[in-house]
């Protein structure tokens, strides 16, 4: 591939959202000389949180950022996913990385650790952060974007990036209501922390009945572990916390194993996260000088395991193409042209047929899963899982963006 060169330049960019995609994009834009501000409605970068994965091409991105050693040092190395019946008796187990199609190079780490590393790195590139604020109104007049923040501050930017998640408010202001882009995959999920009184470490235990799964997992030797609940539903995910808890109680009524304990812990958890299992599928990722990134553009759902990696790769390419192209529209078009096939290949992982193994819909699905677990115990996990997922994880080659002369 021929080397791409471009000079530093001073276009002003506002990024909405400081989770993963936002700070990653900010890092690269700051390195390329853009004047970058990240606005985040929370008071600070969110630390802690459940584990996420960095796989395939995304590992090349963090290596180019110089963060690979720190990220690898935070590797959790979850080992086994164990399945039990209603009395807690083990049915079988499968190595986690085989189950999700990872390999020995891939990294699992706490979400907050990655977010903090990206935040710190972007600050070193001159990126400014505005916490406790968000975009209230947005007006793209064709030559720039006028922003009024909820704080009352007014600013003008050359480019605005919506990196504020699946339910992006910035996307709604520009592209319209979420329902036209959100594709629900037929289930909801909840995750929350609770006391780890089982001594669980580097693994999880799960119990399934038709249409509903309950589990606990711990990422390290810790006093806290996570409860995880996912169930089939044709209802939309309510945003009210009380309604969420009521829906979960209804969905898990009468379920055995440790479900009553999990429901009780959920009631007092201060970190309950509940949502639909959904993807975002948009016909176009930009409009004028506004562009979407990460889950706001192409959320793949947790079933794919690729949300974080898509965010990192998308951020790298978006920043590089904006820097490479003097014309913003040309840069946005190149970003979408290069990233869309990769995003769609990884979104497809969420519906690749493995869902019935992890969220069985019927008793027949459970019986088949149990049979497969017995086969795995005898012959190894390769009888069920292959490397097709790893191929999707690396289904894009990173352009080699270099500082120098840029395309007009």
Coordinates of C-alpha atoms in Angstrom, one line a residue:
X1 CA 0.0 0.0 0.0
X2 CA 1.4 3.5 -0.9
X3 CA 2.2 5.7 2.0
X4 CA -0.3 8.4 2.8
X5 CA 1.0 11.8 4.1
X6 CA -0.8 14.9 5.3
X7 CA 0.1 17.9 7.3
X8 CA -1.4 18.9 10.6
X9 CA -4.3 21.2 10.3
X10 CA -6.8 23.0 12.6
X11 CA -10.4 22.0 11.8
X12 CA -12.5 22.1 15.0
X13 CA -14.2 18.8 15.9
X14 CA -16.7 18.1 18.6
X15 CA -17.2 14.5 19.7
X16 CA -20.2 13.6 21.7
X17 CA -19.5 10.7 24.1
X18 CA -16.5 9.7 26.2
X19 CA -16.8 5.9 26.4
X20 CA -14.6 4.0 23.9
X21 CA -15.2 5.3 20.4
X22 CA -15.1 9.0 21.4
X23 CA -11.7 9.0 23.2
X24 CA -10.2 6.7 20.6
X25 CA -11.2 9.1 17.8
X26 CA -10.1 12.1 19.8
X27 CA -6.6 10.5 20.3
X28 CA -6.0 10.1 16.5
X29 CA -7.5 13.5 15.6
X30 CA -5.4 15.2 18.2
X31 CA -2.3 13.5 16.9
X32 CA -3.2 14.7 13.4
X33 CA -3.5 18.3 14.6
X34 CA -7.2 18.8 14.8
X35 CA -8.7 21.0 17.5
X36 CA -10.7 18.5 19.4
X37 CA -13.3 18.7 22.2
X38 CA -15.1 15.8 23.7
X39 CA -18.4 16.5 25.5
X40 CA -19.7 13.9 28.0
X41 CA -22.8 14.2 30.2
X42 CA -21.3 12.2 33.0
X43 CA -19.1 13.8 35.6
X44 CA -16.0 11.9 34.6
X45 CA -14.7 8.9 32.6
X46 CA -16.6 5.8 33.9
X47 CA -14.3 3.4 35.6
X48 CA -14.9 -0.2 36.6
X49 CA -17.6 -2.1 34.7
X50 CA -18.0 -5.4 33.0
X51 CA -15.3 -7.0 30.8
X52 CA -15.0 -6.2 27.1
X53 CA -12.8 -7.7 24.4
X54 CA -10.3 -6.3 21.9
X55 CA -9.8 -8.6 19.0
X56 CA -8.4 -9.0 15.5
X57 CA -7.7 -5.7 13.7
X58 CA -8.5 -3.7 16.8
X59 CA -5.4 -5.0 18.4
X60 CA -3.4 -3.4 15.5
X61 CA -5.1 -0.1 16.3
X62 CA -4.1 -0.1 20.0
X63 CA -0.6 -1.2 19.1
X64 CA -0.3 1.8 16.8
X65 CA -1.5 4.0 19.7
X66 CA 1.3 2.6 21.8
X67 CA -1.2 1.2 24.3
X68 CA -0.8 -2.5 23.6
X69 CA 1.5 -3.3 26.6
X70 CA -0.8 -1.6 29.1
X71 CA -3.9 -3.2 27.6
X72 CA -2.3 -6.6 27.6
X73 CA -1.2 -6.1 31.2
X74 CA -4.9 -5.7 32.1
X75 CA -5.9 -9.0 30.4
X76 CA -8.4 -10.9 32.5
X77 CA -8.0 -14.3 30.9
X78 CA -11.4 -15.7 31.6
X79 CA -11.3 -19.5 31.5
X80 CA -14.4 -21.5 31.6
X81 CA -18.1 -21.0 31.0
X82 CA -19.9 -23.7 33.1
X83 CA -23.5 -24.7 32.6
X84 CA -25.6 -26.1 35.4
X85 CA -29.1 -27.5 35.9
X86 CA -31.8 -26.1 38.3
X87 CA -30.2 -27.9 41.2
X88 CA -26.7 -26.4 40.5
X89 CA -25.3 -29.7 39.2
X90 CA -22.8 -29.2 36.4
X91 CA -23.9 -30.2 32.9
X92 CA -20.7 -29.3 31.1
X93 CA -18.2 -26.5 30.4
X94 CA -16.5 -24.9 27.5
X95 CA -13.4 -22.7 27.3
X96 CA -14.6 -19.1 26.9
X97 CA -12.3 -18.1 24.1
X98 CA -13.3 -21.2 22.0
X99 CA -17.0 -20.3 22.7
X100 CA -16.7 -16.8 21.3
X101 CA -14.2 -17.5 18.5
X102 CA -11.2 -15.7 20.0
X103 CA -7.6 -16.7 19.9
X104 CA -4.6 -16.4 22.1
X105 CA -3.7 -12.9 20.8
X106 CA -7.1 -11.4 21.8
X107 CA -7.4 -9.4 25.0
X108 CA -10.3 -9.2 27.6
X109 CA -10.1 -6.3 30.1
X110 CA -12.5 -4.2 32.3
X111 CA -14.3 -1.6 30.2
X112 CA -13.3 1.2 32.6
X113 CA -9.6 0.3 32.3
X114 CA -9.7 0.7 28.5
X115 CA -11.7 3.9 28.8
X116 CA -9.2 5.4 31.2
X117 CA -6.2 4.4 29.0
X118 CA -7.9 6.0 26.0
X119 CA -8.8 9.2 28.0
X120 CA -5.3 9.6 29.3
X121 CA -3.7 9.0 25.9
X122 CA -6.0 11.5 24.2
X123 CA -5.3 14.2 26.8
X124 CA -1.6 13.9 25.9
X125 CA -2.5 14.7 22.3
X126 CA -4.1 18.0 23.4
X127 CA -7.8 16.9 23.5
X128 CA -10.1 18.9 25.7
X129 CA -12.9 17.3 27.7
X130 CA -16.1 19.0 28.8
X131 CA -17.9 16.8 31.5
X132 CA -21.4 17.3 33.0
X133 CA -22.6 18.7 29.6
X134 CA -24.2 17.6 26.4
X135 CA -25.4 18.8 23.1
X136 CA -28.8 20.5 23.4
X137 CA -29.3 21.8 19.9
X138 CA -27.4 21.4 16.6
X139 CA -27.6 23.5 13.5
X140 CA -25.5 22.5 10.4
X141 CA -25.6 25.5 8.0
X142 CA -23.5 24.0 5.3
X143 CA -20.2 25.6 6.3
X144 CA -20.1 24.6 9.9
X145 CA -22.2 23.3 12.9
X146 CA -23.6 25.6 15.5
X147 CA -23.9 23.9 18.9
X148 CA -25.8 25.0 22.0
X149 CA -24.9 22.9 25.0
X150 CA -27.2 22.2 27.9
X151 CA -24.9 24.4 30.0
X152 CA -25.9 27.3 27.8
X153 CA -22.5 27.6 26.1
X154 CA -22.6 28.2 22.3
X155 CA -19.8 27.1 20.0
X156 CA -19.2 26.5 16.3
X157 CA -17.4 23.4 14.9
X158 CA -16.3 22.2 11.5
X159 CA -17.2 18.6 12.2
X160 CA -19.5 16.9 14.9
X161 CA -19.2 13.2 15.7
X162 CA -22.0 11.3 17.5
X163 CA -20.2 8.6 19.6
X164 CA -22.8 8.5 22.3
X165 CA -23.9 5.0 22.1
X166 CA -26.8 2.8 20.9
X167 CA -29.4 5.4 22.1
X168 CA -27.4 8.4 20.7
X169 CA -29.2 11.7 21.3
X170 CA -26.9 13.4 18.9
X171 CA -27.8 11.0 16.2
X172 CA -31.5 11.6 16.8
X173 CA -31.0 15.4 16.5
X174 CA -29.6 15.0 13.0
X175 CA -30.9 11.7 11.5
X176 CA -34.2 11.3 13.2
X177 CA -35.8 8.9 15.7
X178 CA -34.0 5.8 16.8
X179 CA -36.7 3.3 15.9
X180 CA -35.9 3.6 12.2
X181 CA -32.3 2.4 12.8
X182 CA -32.6 0.0 15.7
X183 CA -33.0 -3.7 15.0
X184 CA -34.1 -5.6 18.1
X185 CA -32.8 -9.2 18.2
X186 CA -35.7 -10.5 20.3
X187 CA -34.3 -10.4 23.8
X188 CA -33.4 -8.1 26.7
X189 CA -30.5 -8.3 29.1
X190 CA -29.5 -7.0 32.5
X191 CA -26.1 -6.9 34.2
X192 CA -25.2 -5.8 37.7
X193 CA -22.7 -6.5 40.5
X194 CA -23.1 -8.4 43.7
X195 CA -21.1 -9.9 46.5
X196 CA -18.8 -12.7 45.3
X197 CA -19.4 -15.2 48.1
X198 CA -18.7 -18.2 45.8
X199 CA -15.0 -17.5 45.4
X200 CA -15.6 -17.4 41.7
X201 CA -12.7 -16.2 39.6
X202 CA -11.9 -15.9 35.9
X203 CA -15.1 -17.6 34.8
X204 CA -18.9 -17.9 34.9
X205 CA -21.7 -20.3 35.8
X206 CA -25.0 -20.2 33.8
X207 CA -28.4 -21.9 34.1
X208 CA -30.9 -21.9 31.2
X209 CA -34.6 -22.6 30.8
X210 CA -36.4 -22.1 27.5
X211 CA -36.2 -18.5 26.6
X212 CA -34.3 -17.3 29.7
X213 CA -30.7 -17.6 31.0
X214 CA -29.3 -16.5 34.4
X215 CA -25.6 -16.5 35.3
X216 CA -22.9 -15.1 37.5
X217 CA -19.3 -14.4 36.5
X218 CA -16.2 -12.9 38.0
X219 CA -13.4 -11.4 36.0
X220 CA -10.7 -11.7 38.6
X221 CA -10.1 -12.7 42.2
X222 CA -12.5 -10.1 43.5
X223 CA -15.0 -9.5 46.3
X224 CA -17.5 -8.6 43.6
X225 CA -18.9 -10.6 40.7
X226 CA -21.5 -9.8 38.1
X227 CA -25.0 -11.1 37.7
X228 CA -26.3 -11.6 34.2
X229 CA -29.8 -12.1 33.0
X230 CA -31.0 -12.4 29.4
X231 CA -34.4 -13.4 28.2
X232 CA -36.6 -13.5 25.1
X233 CA -39.2 -10.8 24.7
X234 CA -41.0 -9.0 22.0
X235 CA -41.4 -5.9 24.2
X236 CA -39.2 -2.9 23.9
X237 CA -36.8 -2.2 26.7
X238 CA -38.3 0.3 29.2
X239 CA -36.1 3.2 30.2
X240 CA -37.6 3.6 33.7
X241 CA -35.6 1.5 36.2
X242 CA -38.7 0.4 38.2
X243 CA -40.3 -0.8 35.0
X244 CA -37.1 -2.6 34.1
X245 CA -37.0 -4.4 37.4
X246 CA -40.7 -5.3 37.2
X247 CA -40.2 -6.8 33.7
X248 CA -37.2 -8.9 34.9
X249 CA -39.1 -10.2 37.9
X250 CA -42.0 -11.2 35.6
X251 CA -39.6 -12.9 33.1
X252 CA -37.9 -14.9 35.8
X253 CA -40.8 -15.9 38.0
X254 CA -40.5 -19.5 39.2
X255 CA -37.0 -20.0 37.9
X256 CA -34.7 -22.2 40.0
X257 CA -31.0 -22.3 40.8
X258 CA -29.7 -19.0 42.2
X259 CA -32.3 -16.9 40.4
X260 CA -34.1 -15.7 43.6
X261 CA -30.8 -14.5 45.0
X262 CA -29.9 -12.7 41.8
X263 CA -33.3 -11.0 41.7
X264 CA -32.8 -9.8 45.3
X265 CA -29.3 -8.5 44.5
X266 CA -30.6 -6.7 41.5
X267 CA -33.1 -4.8 43.6
X268 CA -30.3 -3.1 45.6
X269 CA -27.6 -2.9 42.9
X270 CA -26.6 0.7 42.2
X271 CA -25.0 -0.3 38.8
X272 CA -27.9 -2.1 37.1
X273 CA -27.6 -1.9 33.3
X274 CA -30.6 -3.0 31.3
X275 CA -31.3 -2.8 27.6
X276 CA -32.6 -4.6 24.6
X277 CA -30.2 -6.8 22.6
X278 CA -30.2 -4.6 19.5
X279 CA -28.2 -3.5 16.6
X280 CA -28.0 -0.1 14.8
X281 CA -28.3 -0.3 11.0
X282 CA -28.2 3.0 9.1
X283 CA -28.3 3.5 5.4
X284 CA -25.7 6.4 5.7
X285 CA -23.4 7.3 8.5
X286 CA -23.0 11.0 7.8
X287 CA -25.2 14.0 7.0
X288 CA -23.5 17.3 6.1
X289 CA -20.7 17.8 8.7
X290 CA -22.1 15.3 11.2
X291 CA -21.1 11.7 11.4
X292 CA -21.9 8.7 13.6
X293 CA -19.3 6.3 15.1
X294 CA -19.2 3.2 17.3
X295 CA -22.5 1.9 18.7
X296 CA -24.3 5.1 17.5
X297 CA -23.5 4.0 13.9
X298 CA -23.2 0.3 13.8
X299 CA -23.9 -1.3 17.3
X300 CA -23.5 -5.1 16.8
X301 CA -25.0 -6.1 20.2
X302 CA -23.1 -8.1 22.8
X303 CA -23.9 -11.3 21.0
X304 CA -21.2 -10.4 18.5
X305 CA -18.6 -9.6 21.1
X306 CA -17.3 -7.0 18.7
X307 CA -18.7 -3.6 19.9
X308 CA -15.4 -2.4 21.3
X309 CA -13.3 -3.6 18.4
X310 CA -15.6 -2.0 15.9
X311 CA -15.4 1.3 17.8
X312 CA -11.6 1.2 17.8
X313 CA -11.2 0.4 14.2
X314 CA -13.9 2.8 13.1
X315 CA -12.2 5.6 15.1
X316 CA -8.8 4.9 13.5
X317 CA -10.2 5.0 10.0
X318 CA -12.5 8.0 10.5
X319 CA -9.6 10.1 11.9
X320 CA -7.2 9.0 9.2
X321 CA -9.6 9.7 6.3
X322 CA -10.6 13.2 7.7
X323 CA -6.9 14.0 8.0
X324 CA -6.1 12.6 4.5
X325 CA -8.9 14.4 2.8
X326 CA -8.9 18.2 2.8
X327 CA -12.6 18.0 1.8
X328 CA -14.6 16.8 4.9
X329 CA -17.3 15.2 2.8
X330 CA -14.8 13.1 0.9
X331 CA -13.2 12.0 4.2
X332 CA -16.6 10.9 5.6
X333 CA -17.4 9.0 2.4
X334 CA -14.1 7.2 2.5
X335 CA -14.6 6.3 6.1
X336 CA -17.9 4.7 5.4
X337 CA -16.8 2.9 2.3
X338 CA -13.9 1.3 4.1
X339 CA -15.5 0.5 7.5
X340 CA -19.0 -0.6 6.4
X341 CA -18.2 -4.1 5.1
X342 CA -16.2 -4.8 8.3
X343 CA -19.0 -3.6 10.5
X344 CA -21.6 -5.6 8.7
X345 CA -19.5 -8.8 8.8
X346 CA -19.2 -8.4 12.5
X347 CA -22.8 -7.6 13.0
X348 CA -23.6 -10.8 11.3
X349 CA -21.9 -12.7 14.1
X350 CA -24.8 -11.9 16.4
X351 CA -27.1 -14.0 14.2
X352 CA -24.8 -16.8 13.1
X353 CA -26.7 -19.6 14.7
X354 CA -24.9 -19.8 18.0
X355 CA -27.6 -18.0 19.8
X356 CA -29.5 -21.2 20.6
X357 CA -26.4 -22.5 22.4
X358 CA -26.2 -19.5 24.8
X359 CA -29.9 -18.5 24.9
X360 CA -31.9 -21.7 24.1
X361 CA -35.4 -20.9 22.9
X362 CA -37.0 -24.3 23.5
X363 CA -36.3 -27.5 25.5
X364 CA -35.1 -29.1 22.3
X365 CA -32.4 -26.4 22.1
X366 CA -31.4 -27.1 25.7
X367 CA -31.2 -30.8 25.0
X368 CA -29.1 -30.2 21.9
X369 CA -26.8 -27.9 23.9
X370 CA -26.4 -30.6 26.6
X371 CA -25.5 -33.1 23.9
X372 CA -22.9 -30.8 22.5
X373 CA -21.4 -30.1 25.9
X374 CA -21.0 -33.9 26.3
X375 CA -19.3 -34.1 23.0
X376 CA -17.1 -31.1 23.9
X377 CA -16.0 -33.0 27.0
X378 CA -15.1 -36.0 25.0
X379 CA -13.6 -34.5 21.8
X380 CA -12.8 -30.8 22.6
X381 CA -14.6 -27.5 21.6
X382 CA -13.5 -27.5 18.0
X383 CA -16.4 -29.9 17.2
X384 CA -18.7 -26.9 17.8
X385 CA -16.7 -23.8 17.1
X386 CA -14.5 -22.9 14.1
X387 CA -12.4 -20.0 13.1
X388 CA -15.1 -18.2 11.1
X389 CA -15.4 -15.6 13.8
X390 CA -11.7 -14.9 13.9
X391 CA -11.9 -14.2 10.1
X392 CA -14.6 -11.5 10.7
X393 CA -12.6 -10.0 13.5
X394 CA -9.7 -9.3 11.1
X395 CA -11.8 -8.6 7.9
X396 CA -10.2 -5.2 7.3
X397 CA -6.6 -4.0 6.6
X398 CA -5.7 -0.8 8.3
X399 CA -4.5 2.0 6.0
X400 CA -1.1 3.3 6.9
X401 CA -1.8 7.0 7.6
X402 CA 1.4 9.0 7.9
X403 CA 2.0 12.7 8.5
X404 CA 2.9 14.7 5.3
X405 CA 1.2 16.0 2.3
X406 CA -2.5 15.3 2.0
X407 CA -5.0 14.7 -0.8
X408 CA -7.1 17.7 -1.9

